[in-house]
Tab-separated table of C-alpha atoms in Angstrom:
chain	number	residue	atom	x	y	z
A	1	MET	CA	0.000	0.000	0.000
A	2	LYS	CA	2.838	2.407	0.861
A	3	SER	CA	4.554	1.924	-2.494
A	4	ALA	CA	1.262	2.413	-4.345
A	5	ILE	CA	0.598	5.666	-2.516
A	6	ALA	CA	4.200	6.708	-3.255
A	7	ARG	CA	3.331	6.401	-6.976
A	8	ASN	CA	5.310	3.218	-7.562
A	9	ALA	CA	3.754	1.716	-10.710
A	10	ASN	CA	4.419	-1.891	-9.644
A	11	GLY	CA	2.938	-1.279	-6.208
A	12	GLN	CA	-0.099	0.385	-7.772
A	13	CYS	CA	-0.640	-2.573	-10.097
A	14	LYS	CA	-0.280	-5.083	-7.246
A	15	LEU	CA	-2.744	-3.141	-5.108
A	16	GLY	CA	-5.181	-3.084	-8.026
A	17	TYR	CA	-4.759	-6.848	-8.341
A	18	CYS	CA	-5.481	-7.309	-4.623
A	19	TYR	CA	-8.710	-5.330	-4.921
A	20	ASP	CA	-9.566	-7.103	-8.184
A	21	HIS	CA	-9.239	-10.567	-6.636
A	22	GLY	CA	-10.051	-9.870	-2.981
A	23	MET	CA	-6.554	-10.807	-1.809
A	24	GLY	CA	-5.957	-9.486	1.707
A	25	THR	CA	-8.915	-7.152	1.362
A	26	THR	CA	-12.523	-7.102	0.282
A	27	LYS	CA	-12.944	-7.439	-3.473
A	28	ASN	CA	-13.667	-4.002	-4.935
A	29	GLU	CA	-13.793	-3.623	-8.726
A	30	LEU	CA	-13.963	0.181	-8.587
A	31	LYS	CA	-10.808	0.459	-6.450
A	32	ALA	CA	-9.084	-2.146	-8.633
A	33	PHE	CA	-9.888	-0.069	-11.712
A	34	GLU	CA	-8.636	3.132	-10.057
A	35	TRP	CA	-5.282	1.570	-9.072
A	36	TYR	CA	-4.838	-0.126	-12.443
A	37	LEU	CA	-5.461	3.243	-14.112
A	38	LYS	CA	-2.840	4.998	-11.970
A	39	SER	CA	-0.318	2.248	-12.635
A	40	ALA	CA	-1.114	2.102	-16.361
A	41	GLU	CA	-0.655	5.854	-16.666
A	42	ASN	CA	2.739	5.375	-14.970
A	43	GLY	CA	3.725	2.918	-17.721
A	44	ASN	CA	3.161	-0.493	-16.112
A	45	ILE	CA	2.360	-2.891	-18.972
A	46	MET	CA	0.607	-5.443	-16.735
A	47	ALA	CA	-1.684	-2.714	-15.400
A	48	GLN	CA	-2.314	-1.505	-18.961
A	49	LYS	CA	-3.471	-5.005	-19.907
A	50	ASN	CA	-5.558	-5.364	-16.736
A	51	LEU	CA	-7.111	-1.946	-17.326
A	52	GLY	CA	-7.947	-2.997	-20.876
A	53	TYR	CA	-9.719	-6.062	-19.522
A	54	CYS	CA	-11.615	-3.881	-17.014
A	55	TYR	CA	-12.920	-1.826	-19.937
A	56	LEU	CA	-13.626	-4.969	-21.947
A	57	ASN	CA	-15.721	-6.538	-19.179
A	58	GLY	CA	-17.152	-3.407	-17.564
A	59	SER	CA	-15.332	-4.227	-14.326
A	60	GLY	CA	-15.180	-1.124	-12.121
A	61	THR	CA	-16.057	1.083	-15.068
A	62	VAL	CA	-18.423	1.371	-18.004
A	63	LYS	CA	-17.788	-1.253	-20.685
A	64	ASN	CA	-15.871	0.315	-23.584
A	65	GLU	CA	-14.329	-1.946	-26.231
A	66	ILE	CA	-12.414	0.888	-27.879
A	67	LYS	CA	-10.665	1.866	-24.631
A	68	ALA	CA	-10.086	-1.837	-23.945
A	69	PHE	CA	-8.323	-2.157	-27.270
A	70	GLU	CA	-6.313	1.053	-26.791
A	71	TRP	CA	-4.950	-0.026	-23.395
A	72	CYS	CA	-4.249	-3.592	-24.519
A	73	LEU	CA	-2.485	-2.258	-27.607
A	74	LYS	CA	-0.299	-0.040	-25.414
A	75	SER	CA	0.492	-3.051	-23.213
A	76	ALA	CA	1.180	-5.240	-26.255
A	77	GLU	CA	3.562	-2.667	-27.690
A	78	GLY	CA	5.348	-2.697	-24.324
A	79	GLY	CA	5.866	-6.456	-24.629
A	80	ASN	CA	3.016	-8.014	-22.630
A	81	ALA	CA	2.398	-11.423	-24.244
A	82	GLU	CA	-1.227	-11.782	-23.111
A	83	ALA	CA	-2.053	-8.340	-24.496
A	84	GLN	CA	-0.271	-9.221	-27.743
A	85	ASN	CA	-2.505	-12.285	-28.057
A	86	TYR	CA	-5.636	-10.215	-27.380
A	87	VAL	CA	-4.661	-7.558	-29.936
A	88	GLY	CA	-3.740	-10.208	-32.488
A	89	LYS	CA	-7.071	-11.945	-31.947
A	90	CYS	CA	-8.916	-8.649	-32.419
A	91	TYR	CA	-7.146	-8.081	-35.714
A	92	TYR	CA	-7.615	-11.680	-36.818
A	93	ASP	CA	-11.300	-11.871	-35.935
A	94	GLY	CA	-12.044	-8.382	-37.202
A	95	ALA	CA	-13.762	-7.700	-33.882
A	96	LEU	CA	-12.745	-4.070	-33.975
A	97	ILE	CA	-13.402	-3.258	-37.604
A	98	LEU	CA	-14.987	0.031	-36.570
A	99	ILE	CA	-11.693	1.377	-35.269
A	100	LYS	CA	-9.643	0.940	-38.421
A	101	GLN	CA	-7.519	3.950	-37.530
A	102	PHE	CA	-5.679	1.694	-35.067
A	103	ILE	CA	-4.897	-1.072	-37.535
A	104	ASP	CA	-1.236	-1.148	-38.417
A	105	ILE	CA	-0.447	-4.307	-40.367
A	106	GLU	CA	3.304	-3.901	-39.895
A	107	LYS	CA	2.958	-3.770	-36.088
A	108	LEU	CA	0.578	-6.712	-36.233
A	109	GLN	CA	3.130	-8.760	-38.153
A	110	ILE	CA	5.892	-7.845	-35.693
A	111	MET	CA	3.748	-8.901	-32.711
A	112	GLU	CA	2.838	-12.179	-34.406
A	113	LEU	CA	6.475	-12.965	-35.154
A	114	LYS	CA	7.420	-12.241	-31.525
A	115	ARG	CA	4.640	-14.554	-30.346
A	116	GLN	CA	5.817	-17.315	-32.664
A	117	LYS	CA	9.471	-16.907	-31.605
A	118	ARG	CA	8.421	-17.321	-27.973
A	119	GLY	CA	6.739	-20.565	-28.985
A	120	ASP	CA	3.455	-19.272	-27.598
A	121	LEU	CA	0.769	-21.739	-28.618
A	122	SER	CA	-2.078	-20.198	-26.602
A	123	TYR	CA	-3.384	-18.562	-29.754
A	124	ASP	CA	-2.811	-20.838	-32.697
A	125	HIS	CA	-3.998	-18.806	-35.678
A	126	SER	CA	-1.421	-17.379	-38.031
A	127	ILE	CA	-2.228	-13.745	-38.550
A	128	ILE	CA	0.568	-12.849	-40.916
A	129	ILE	CA	-0.976	-10.963	-43.795
């Protein structure tokens, strides 16, 4: 808690996780969202992904698929593998066709190649275009 209050991005993310999952405290989606947001704004890629999922599921905030994508994309660009899979799936499935301004095929290809080099089989579609 002290590190989170001292604006430590890792501490903020961990505190958000505790509120998100009720670890050591009462589960509170609103507080989880608030701490994830602070941490994400401080550059923590795990918090950026978690914040994206909060927006995706309406957890602690109003559901917003565009903001979900934006935060997951930021996390993916920072190297978060789970966010890279989510972003790749969005591109592959065309789930976010309405936000074409975010589609960058070159970045998509780079993320897919990184995923393949890691040997990540959790998302088994080839999205190289």
